[in-house]
XYZ file of C-alpha atoms in Angstrom:
595
model
C 253.499 37.029 346.117
C 250.056 36.381 347.588
C 247.485 34.871 345.229
C 244.081 36.513 344.894
C 240.977 35.201 343.197
C 238.773 37.306 340.947
C 236.308 38.131 343.682
C 239.058 39.450 345.959
C 240.449 41.634 343.173
C 236.984 43.047 342.457
C 236.335 43.730 346.141
C 239.670 45.456 346.711
C 239.344 47.585 343.571
C 235.985 48.788 344.849
C 237.417 49.393 348.320
C 240.121 51.669 346.886
C 237.651 53.483 344.664
C 235.442 53.923 347.722
C 238.312 55.596 349.549
C 238.847 57.966 346.612
C 235.120 58.759 346.697
C 235.299 59.511 350.440
C 238.129 61.946 349.726
C 236.036 63.615 347.037
C 232.929 63.851 349.216
C 234.975 65.426 351.993
C 236.327 68.122 349.701
C 232.969 68.814 348.073
C 231.281 69.294 351.446
C 234.017 71.384 353.071
C 235.557 73.487 350.264
C 235.174 77.230 350.747
C 235.187 78.518 347.156
C 232.457 78.014 344.600
C 235.007 76.318 342.356
C 235.076 73.435 344.843
C 231.720 73.424 346.625
C 229.497 74.257 343.643
C 231.357 73.523 340.417
C 233.290 70.557 341.833
C 236.462 71.334 339.879
C 238.697 68.932 341.786
C 239.936 65.344 341.726
C 241.163 62.732 344.189
C 243.164 59.585 343.549
C 245.544 57.006 344.991
C 248.935 55.999 343.605
C 251.198 53.154 344.670
C 254.550 53.549 346.384
C 256.023 52.944 342.918
C 254.115 56.019 341.716
C 251.491 54.286 339.566
C 247.880 55.446 339.444
C 245.746 52.677 340.947
C 242.397 54.223 341.898
C 240.321 57.315 341.251
C 236.614 58.041 341.312
C 234.444 60.923 340.047
C 237.571 62.778 338.928
C 238.327 65.094 336.016
C 240.397 62.967 333.608
C 242.745 65.831 332.708
C 243.657 66.024 336.423
C 244.481 62.411 337.135
C 245.238 60.127 334.188
C 248.821 61.352 334.052
C 250.298 63.702 336.621
C 249.734 62.108 340.040
C 252.398 59.549 339.124
C 254.858 62.284 338.110
C 254.118 64.423 341.154
C 254.597 61.455 343.481
C 257.984 60.809 341.890
C 258.937 64.447 342.458
C 257.874 64.163 346.085
C 260.087 61.110 346.568
C 262.993 62.739 344.718
C 262.885 65.939 346.767
C 262.102 64.159 350.053
C 263.788 60.724 350.081
C 262.706 60.043 353.674
C 258.932 60.079 354.048
C 257.282 59.864 357.453
C 253.768 59.500 358.727
C 252.315 62.933 359.334
C 254.017 64.513 356.310
C 251.986 66.449 353.743
C 253.197 68.218 350.616
C 251.805 71.190 348.693
C 252.433 70.916 344.973
C 251.389 72.950 341.952
C 254.451 72.958 339.702
C 253.644 72.078 336.070
C 257.380 71.524 335.621
C 257.238 68.615 338.064
C 254.130 66.741 336.975
C 251.233 69.036 337.822
C 248.684 70.278 335.297
C 248.984 74.052 335.812
C 249.747 76.453 338.634
C 246.094 77.058 339.492
C 245.608 73.413 340.496
C 246.906 73.117 344.058
C 247.643 69.569 345.154
C 248.009 67.990 348.571
C 250.024 64.751 348.571
C 250.249 62.587 351.670
C 252.420 59.459 351.857
C 250.689 56.517 353.513
C 253.352 55.153 355.868
C 252.754 51.978 357.870
C 253.727 51.218 361.471
C 257.132 49.987 360.333
C 257.844 53.291 358.594
C 257.431 51.857 355.082
C 255.866 54.056 352.412
C 252.989 52.035 350.936
C 250.796 54.431 348.897
C 250.312 58.140 348.262
C 246.904 59.830 348.416
C 246.426 62.863 346.186
C 243.858 65.664 346.377
C 243.883 68.252 343.593
C 241.672 71.343 343.599
C 241.438 74.206 341.145
C 241.805 77.518 342.974
C 239.595 80.572 342.603
C 242.768 82.656 342.779
C 246.374 81.462 342.807
C 248.203 84.796 343.012
C 248.480 85.519 339.306
C 249.306 89.047 338.133
C 245.666 89.429 337.051
C 242.629 88.292 339.050
C 242.218 85.101 337.039
C 243.668 81.618 337.061
C 243.734 81.570 333.235
C 246.436 83.928 331.928
C 246.141 83.425 328.188
C 248.452 86.313 327.309
C 251.190 85.463 329.842
C 254.512 85.227 328.005
C 256.018 83.025 330.706
C 255.548 81.900 334.291
C 256.928 85.208 335.565
C 254.179 87.082 333.743
C 251.658 84.667 335.255
C 252.803 85.582 338.743
C 251.576 82.586 340.739
C 253.600 81.099 343.572
C 255.055 77.756 342.459
C 255.372 74.923 344.991
C 257.359 71.902 343.727
C 256.327 69.300 346.332
C 256.947 71.612 349.287
C 256.479 70.037 352.713
C 253.581 71.834 354.320
C 253.011 69.500 357.281
C 255.388 67.584 359.525
C 254.009 65.237 362.174
C 250.531 66.549 361.271
C 251.535 70.132 362.103
C 251.164 72.812 359.405
C 254.073 75.038 358.412
C 252.360 78.389 358.903
C 255.185 80.214 357.091
C 253.996 78.694 353.811
C 250.393 79.503 354.630
C 251.300 83.144 355.283
C 253.149 83.321 351.954
C 250.008 82.207 350.160
C 247.750 84.517 352.135
C 249.940 87.506 351.255
C 249.921 86.696 347.532
C 246.352 85.475 347.001
C 243.606 88.110 346.728
C 241.057 86.158 348.794
C 243.216 84.708 351.587
C 240.459 83.452 353.862
C 238.762 81.695 350.948
C 242.065 80.099 349.906
C 242.808 79.031 353.482
C 239.398 77.385 353.736
C 240.058 75.441 350.520
C 243.553 74.540 351.722
C 242.183 73.087 354.961
C 239.461 71.237 353.051
C 242.076 69.675 350.766
C 244.198 68.660 353.759
C 241.133 67.100 355.345
C 240.307 65.238 352.147
C 243.797 63.793 351.848
C 243.945 62.905 355.566
C 240.678 60.980 355.166
C 242.369 59.043 352.380
C 245.417 58.352 354.551
C 243.263 57.184 357.455
C 241.216 54.839 355.288
C 244.267 53.395 353.524
C 245.979 52.713 356.859
C 242.855 50.947 358.090
C 242.624 48.884 354.896
C 246.281 47.880 355.119
C 245.804 46.770 358.719
C 242.682 44.833 357.778
C 243.920 42.895 354.731
C 247.706 43.192 355.052
C 250.128 45.344 353.075
C 251.595 42.402 351.192
C 248.131 41.435 350.058
C 247.470 44.984 348.868
C 250.748 44.910 346.972
C 249.725 41.648 345.329
C 246.355 43.175 344.483
C 248.090 46.101 342.765
C 250.022 43.746 340.517
C 246.918 41.681 339.671
C 244.791 44.774 339.063
C 247.312 46.378 336.735
C 247.809 43.152 334.757
C 244.053 42.570 334.476
C 243.447 46.158 333.346
C 246.230 45.897 330.782
C 244.703 42.726 329.364
C 241.280 44.354 329.071
C 242.865 47.261 327.224
C 244.829 44.981 324.923
C 241.708 42.971 324.125
C 239.769 46.109 323.282
C 242.547 47.591 321.133
C 242.787 44.308 319.242
C 239.303 45.028 317.825
C 240.361 48.298 316.179
C 241.125 48.269 312.460
C 244.848 48.331 311.757
C 246.367 51.459 310.249
C 247.374 55.063 310.807
C 245.276 58.211 310.704
C 246.260 61.861 310.804
C 244.078 64.748 311.992
C 244.260 68.301 313.282
C 242.274 70.791 315.333
C 242.853 74.547 315.328
C 242.669 76.872 318.330
C 241.544 80.409 317.533
C 244.262 83.094 317.573
C 244.890 85.017 320.791
C 247.792 87.309 321.781
C 251.033 85.346 321.535
C 249.870 82.951 318.794
C 250.146 83.038 314.989
C 247.466 85.155 313.318
C 245.704 82.062 311.968
C 245.627 80.301 315.324
C 247.348 77.222 316.697
C 247.109 74.061 314.626
C 247.383 70.935 316.800
C 248.202 67.779 314.849
C 248.222 64.115 315.823
C 248.778 60.744 314.232
C 247.238 57.598 315.704
C 248.561 54.192 314.699
C 246.522 51.142 315.604
C 248.338 47.808 315.981
C 245.543 45.369 316.805
C 247.789 42.320 316.497
C 249.834 43.752 319.384
C 246.866 45.202 321.301
C 248.484 48.637 321.206
C 247.893 52.139 319.897
C 250.443 54.902 319.376
C 249.658 58.625 319.505
C 252.333 60.762 317.870
C 252.348 64.437 318.881
C 255.878 65.219 317.727
C 254.921 67.293 314.665
C 253.458 70.170 316.665
C 254.909 73.681 316.867
C 257.276 74.855 319.562
C 255.959 76.216 322.844
C 254.523 79.712 322.377
C 254.944 82.944 324.381
C 251.453 82.675 325.861
C 249.528 80.583 328.374
C 248.219 77.950 325.934
C 251.150 75.528 326.265
C 250.436 72.059 327.605
C 252.318 70.637 330.546
C 253.558 67.105 329.964
C 250.941 65.756 332.367
C 248.093 67.426 330.467
C 249.394 66.422 327.035
C 249.643 62.763 327.987
C 246.305 62.850 329.813
C 244.599 64.476 326.818
C 245.854 61.750 324.477
C 244.584 59.056 326.847
C 241.192 60.788 327.176
C 240.720 60.699 323.410
C 241.712 57.039 323.183
C 239.393 55.932 325.997
C 236.524 58.053 324.636
C 237.051 56.627 321.176
C 237.311 52.905 321.846
C 234.473 52.477 324.367
C 234.290 49.614 326.806
C 234.363 49.466 330.584
C 238.150 49.558 330.974
C 239.710 50.672 334.276
C 241.661 53.896 333.995
C 244.913 53.037 335.739
C 248.600 52.464 335.138
C 247.908 48.972 333.828
C 245.624 49.964 330.952
C 247.887 52.936 330.170
C 250.724 50.541 329.313
C 249.024 49.839 325.992
C 249.007 53.466 324.806
C 252.275 54.953 323.584
C 252.282 58.769 323.534
C 255.194 60.420 321.733
C 256.078 64.018 322.653
C 258.767 66.240 321.157
C 260.937 68.204 323.562
C 260.242 71.905 323.252
C 256.810 71.525 321.656
C 253.524 73.142 322.676
C 252.067 69.687 323.322
C 253.866 68.717 326.504
C 257.452 69.491 325.565
C 257.823 72.935 327.069
C 260.135 73.671 329.982
C 260.565 76.369 332.605
C 259.808 79.271 332.309
C 257.111 78.531 329.687
C 253.582 79.368 330.763
C 251.120 76.491 331.154
C 248.350 78.669 332.535
C 245.572 77.093 330.392
C 247.007 73.594 330.157
C 243.847 71.862 331.397
C 241.528 73.434 328.855
C 242.039 75.158 325.515
C 244.894 73.527 323.600
C 244.405 70.441 325.740
C 240.876 70.183 324.365
C 242.197 70.711 320.837
C 244.641 67.854 321.328
C 241.760 65.624 322.454
C 239.824 66.632 319.327
C 242.707 65.843 316.990
C 243.269 62.390 318.482
C 239.509 61.702 318.589
C 239.249 62.468 314.872
C 242.198 60.152 314.217
C 240.471 57.283 316.008
C 237.221 58.008 314.146
C 239.085 57.685 310.837
C 240.247 54.195 311.760
C 236.745 52.829 311.279
C 233.009 53.228 311.810
C 232.026 52.851 315.449
C 235.181 54.450 316.862
C 236.268 57.934 317.881
C 234.021 60.953 318.359
C 233.281 64.224 316.644
C 234.974 67.347 317.963
C 233.857 68.469 321.402
C 233.249 72.145 322.025
C 235.828 74.583 323.319
C 236.526 76.549 326.477
C 236.683 79.140 328.122
C 233.736 81.417 327.211
C 232.663 84.231 329.559
C 230.032 81.926 331.093
C 233.030 80.138 332.669
C 235.003 83.306 333.377
C 236.779 84.337 336.548
C 234.992 87.332 338.080
C 236.585 89.701 340.577
C 235.738 92.922 342.357
C 234.581 94.458 345.633
C 231.207 93.271 346.894
C 229.182 96.396 347.783
C 227.119 94.378 350.258
C 230.137 93.648 352.474
C 233.049 95.738 351.225
C 235.062 92.524 350.792
C 237.049 91.500 347.756
C 235.730 88.504 345.833
C 237.337 86.278 343.202
C 235.633 83.178 341.845
C 235.244 81.236 338.632
C 231.714 80.996 337.268
C 230.366 77.731 335.889
C 227.165 79.131 334.432
C 227.197 76.603 331.674
C 228.984 75.340 328.607
C 227.422 72.564 326.551
C 230.146 71.273 324.188
C 229.253 67.559 324.034
C 230.207 65.727 320.842
C 228.218 63.220 318.849
C 229.477 59.660 319.285
C 229.136 56.427 317.292
C 226.501 55.119 319.671
C 224.478 58.054 321.008
C 223.838 61.778 320.997
C 225.964 64.243 322.908
C 226.227 64.717 326.641
C 224.567 68.128 326.704
C 226.314 69.647 329.751
C 229.730 68.145 329.150
C 231.568 71.483 329.641
C 234.827 70.204 328.124
C 236.508 67.007 327.031
C 239.243 67.492 329.617
C 236.949 67.385 332.637
C 234.884 64.543 331.225
C 231.558 66.040 332.287
C 232.511 65.844 335.968
C 232.195 69.546 336.823
C 228.787 70.801 337.870
C 226.861 73.777 336.459
C 226.321 76.594 338.928
C 222.913 77.348 340.323
C 221.887 80.786 339.068
C 220.494 81.625 342.497
C 223.701 80.659 344.301
C 225.897 82.636 341.915
C 223.683 85.674 342.507
C 223.849 85.081 346.258
C 227.621 84.715 346.528
C 228.644 87.408 344.022
C 227.036 90.795 343.244
C 225.758 89.513 339.898
C 222.451 88.967 338.185
C 221.985 86.321 335.499
C 219.507 87.658 332.958
C 219.384 84.687 330.623
C 220.573 81.106 330.257
C 219.148 79.183 327.308
C 219.926 76.825 324.452
C 220.497 78.427 321.032
C 218.141 76.682 318.544
C 219.524 75.248 315.292
C 223.122 75.323 316.588
C 223.601 71.591 317.207
C 226.180 69.603 315.298
C 223.806 67.771 312.987
C 224.423 64.086 312.484
C 223.126 60.582 312.956
C 224.025 61.330 316.541
C 223.994 65.040 317.231
C 226.516 67.256 318.949
C 225.389 69.746 321.574
C 223.739 73.042 320.667
C 225.335 76.258 321.866
C 224.359 77.871 325.169
C 223.701 81.603 325.545
C 224.235 83.233 328.956
C 223.788 86.915 329.774
C 224.912 88.289 333.127
C 226.212 91.458 334.726
C 227.164 93.138 338.011
C 224.816 94.770 340.493
C 225.944 97.819 342.457
C 229.581 97.670 341.426
C 232.027 97.126 338.583
C 233.379 93.631 337.952
C 236.438 92.332 336.112
C 235.533 89.400 333.853
C 238.473 87.305 332.577
C 238.184 84.514 330.013
C 239.995 82.873 327.073
C 237.321 81.849 324.582
C 237.947 79.497 321.670
C 235.750 78.368 318.793
C 234.546 81.516 317.071
C 236.840 81.031 314.066
C 237.096 77.253 314.427
C 233.834 75.748 315.711
C 233.694 72.003 316.534
C 233.633 69.830 313.426
C 231.626 66.705 312.807
C 233.030 63.387 311.658
C 232.015 60.588 309.281
C 229.450 62.843 307.612
C 228.454 64.761 310.738
C 228.223 68.540 310.621
C 229.861 71.384 312.505
C 228.371 72.597 315.787
C 227.664 76.194 316.733
C 230.551 78.603 317.181
C 231.482 80.763 320.165
C 231.080 84.510 320.539
C 230.938 87.135 323.254
C 229.534 90.649 323.503
C 229.225 93.520 325.929
C 225.766 95.040 326.233
C 226.565 98.676 326.982
C 224.526 100.986 329.177
C 222.879 102.472 326.072
C 221.761 98.975 324.991
C 224.223 98.698 322.125
C 226.257 95.526 321.598
C 230.036 95.489 321.350
C 231.812 92.337 320.201
C 234.549 91.386 322.661
C 237.982 89.922 322.047
C 238.432 86.186 322.384
C 240.922 86.421 325.259
C 240.818 89.379 327.588
C 239.852 90.878 330.925
C 236.838 93.168 330.603
C 235.867 95.785 333.162
C 232.077 95.519 333.224
C 230.364 98.515 334.766
C 227.290 98.426 336.957
C 224.310 97.969 334.640
C 226.306 96.546 331.740
C 226.021 92.900 330.740
C 228.252 90.255 329.216
C 226.712 87.941 326.619
C 228.429 84.588 326.348
C 227.762 82.094 323.559
C 229.652 78.830 323.902
C 230.429 76.350 321.165
C 228.228 73.363 320.598
C 229.631 69.990 319.558
C 230.194 68.265 316.229
C 227.853 65.593 314.879
C 228.699 61.943 314.215
C 227.455 60.340 311.006
C 225.244 61.801 308.290
C 222.178 63.741 309.519
C 220.212 61.945 306.789
C 220.726 58.754 308.823
C 219.157 60.186 311.982
C 216.002 58.469 313.197
C 213.116 60.666 311.949
C 211.287 60.250 315.264
C 214.275 61.732 317.076
C 214.264 64.655 314.658
C 210.576 65.139 315.388
C 211.301 65.161 319.122
C 214.051 67.735 318.597
C 211.467 69.984 316.916
C 208.999 69.498 319.772
C 211.752 70.350 322.267
C 212.464 73.548 320.260
C 216.086 72.545 319.769
C 215.709 72.713 316.000
C 213.205 74.334 313.663
C 211.001 72.499 311.181
C 212.915 74.275 308.423
C 216.248 72.886 309.661
C 214.706 69.440 310.021
C 213.737 69.536 306.367
C 216.873 71.184 304.988
C 219.501 69.330 307.035
C 217.894 66.070 308.170
C 215.499 65.558 305.277
C 212.572 65.068 307.649
C 209.102 66.464 306.932
C 206.249 66.612 309.427
C 202.597 66.614 308.465
C 199.989 69.087 309.684
C 199.400 67.026 312.829
C 203.105 67.116 313.759
C 203.796 63.466 312.861
C 206.599 62.340 310.572
C 205.435 62.136 306.973
C 207.267 58.913 306.149
C 206.648 58.981 302.398
C 207.685 62.610 301.961
C 210.694 62.091 304.217
C 211.889 59.084 302.206
C 211.481 60.954 298.936
C 213.380 63.964 300.215
C 216.187 61.894 301.719
C 216.581 59.877 298.511
C 216.896 63.118 296.575
C 219.488 64.489 299.014
C 221.512 61.247 298.841
C 221.438 61.417 295.041
C 222.601 65.041 295.136
C 225.473 64.118 297.426
C 226.572 61.327 295.096
C 226.487 63.690 292.115
C 228.697 66.122 294.035
C 231.448 63.523 294.593
C 234.207 64.160 292.003
C 235.293 61.318 289.751
C 238.471 59.682 290.955
């Protein structure tokens, strides 16, 4: 095997990440739907011929940490002979994909000698995937048949660079917005072909054997970094849970997701045990194996900090245990995985994050907020301006960031699964592309997860159709179970949703439904905030003062929750603040029961 020095490894890792970024830029600039060209709900990556994730950039973690490796193995299993010019369409959650709404283009990188060297992967969430309802999130679907989407388990869609138009016609007949889907399909093909072109050029430049040697070095180096970081965690086991609100197909008290994390610092390893979770349910909340394993890794990486490459090498140090048949990655065909990238996936991340936080101060996070409120709904109808059908997912905003050991929340995080990578829609563009008007988008004061480092406040969005009726589909979580704080941090704001009727009255809406919103009516969406990390009495008083000036919290909340008092000039009254905080600490100690 060729020997590489540290500089060569660093250069080649950046070259591969640069190729992944080129793939992403191509898709962002050429995608047809708002999901791709405004919200950026897609991911690109590169895996080795041995089906190991080696490079990704600006990707949603739930899309790529685990899944590309499994999908590449399915491609090789179903198509043992791979040739240059091949391309495969994949969306099967039973063969490594996240859920049916994420269409994937996989292209094998084949050298001049006909040897398969790498696979480039482009994954894009679709505005419509042919489900029975005009939404890509079928929360109430009992199984994949009730979902209704076409399933493509690594189906060859190009041979010798020529597209199989039969498959394209199948999709166009099933999908409600065929020209929009076709535009996204071509954009994804272009993205993946850019990756193939660049990888072929890199292999010719540096040599395939040298790239193979780099892969080995990069994985070993990443594994060592991960082992070193995990060796700093306190030893022990921690157990935690997070509860998804009830929707049709779940128990009446919701879905309790449990996890146990065991830190073995002397081995540089951590184990995440998900085997105690309930069986897969007759609804769309079940997690595909790819999403369950990705969610566990997201929580571990979020919780331990450090600049550690996310690739197959660092993953070797995290053992994720899944029980066959369970809701957390153990389900099998025909179970529905319609919401695998979001709702219960986010709850799994929360449970593991809380486990890591229990291991010791400075680790883990509070609970992130929950998806999918109406501000991130799929909207569908007939545009009166053109007479054409439209289907698109809105990304009007969802805050959800959790407090961390080191800093306040990421305000516009959206969800733990996408890692803050999706963009928030421009109000003007959403009003331009759909017959909608956005009446309000604002932060809800006093809804943050109070703590030493605060979780996000809730976001309120009010919108409605103009000149037509619109179907609004969503699966909201967090009204009954808002995001909890950790290590003394407090709970963030909960979710809710209402319909403002034509007479001005408000009607509370179900958590998971499709609502027909008439012309002139409005939907009010309130998303969850995020939990706080550490006691709010430990928060820097100057930061509390700034929160008051920014109108995120009231002076009353500052006094009651943070123990901070401002004087008449708006400055922190240090003496009064210290006195109040001392009294609150004393009260807390008196409330602790004798052991």
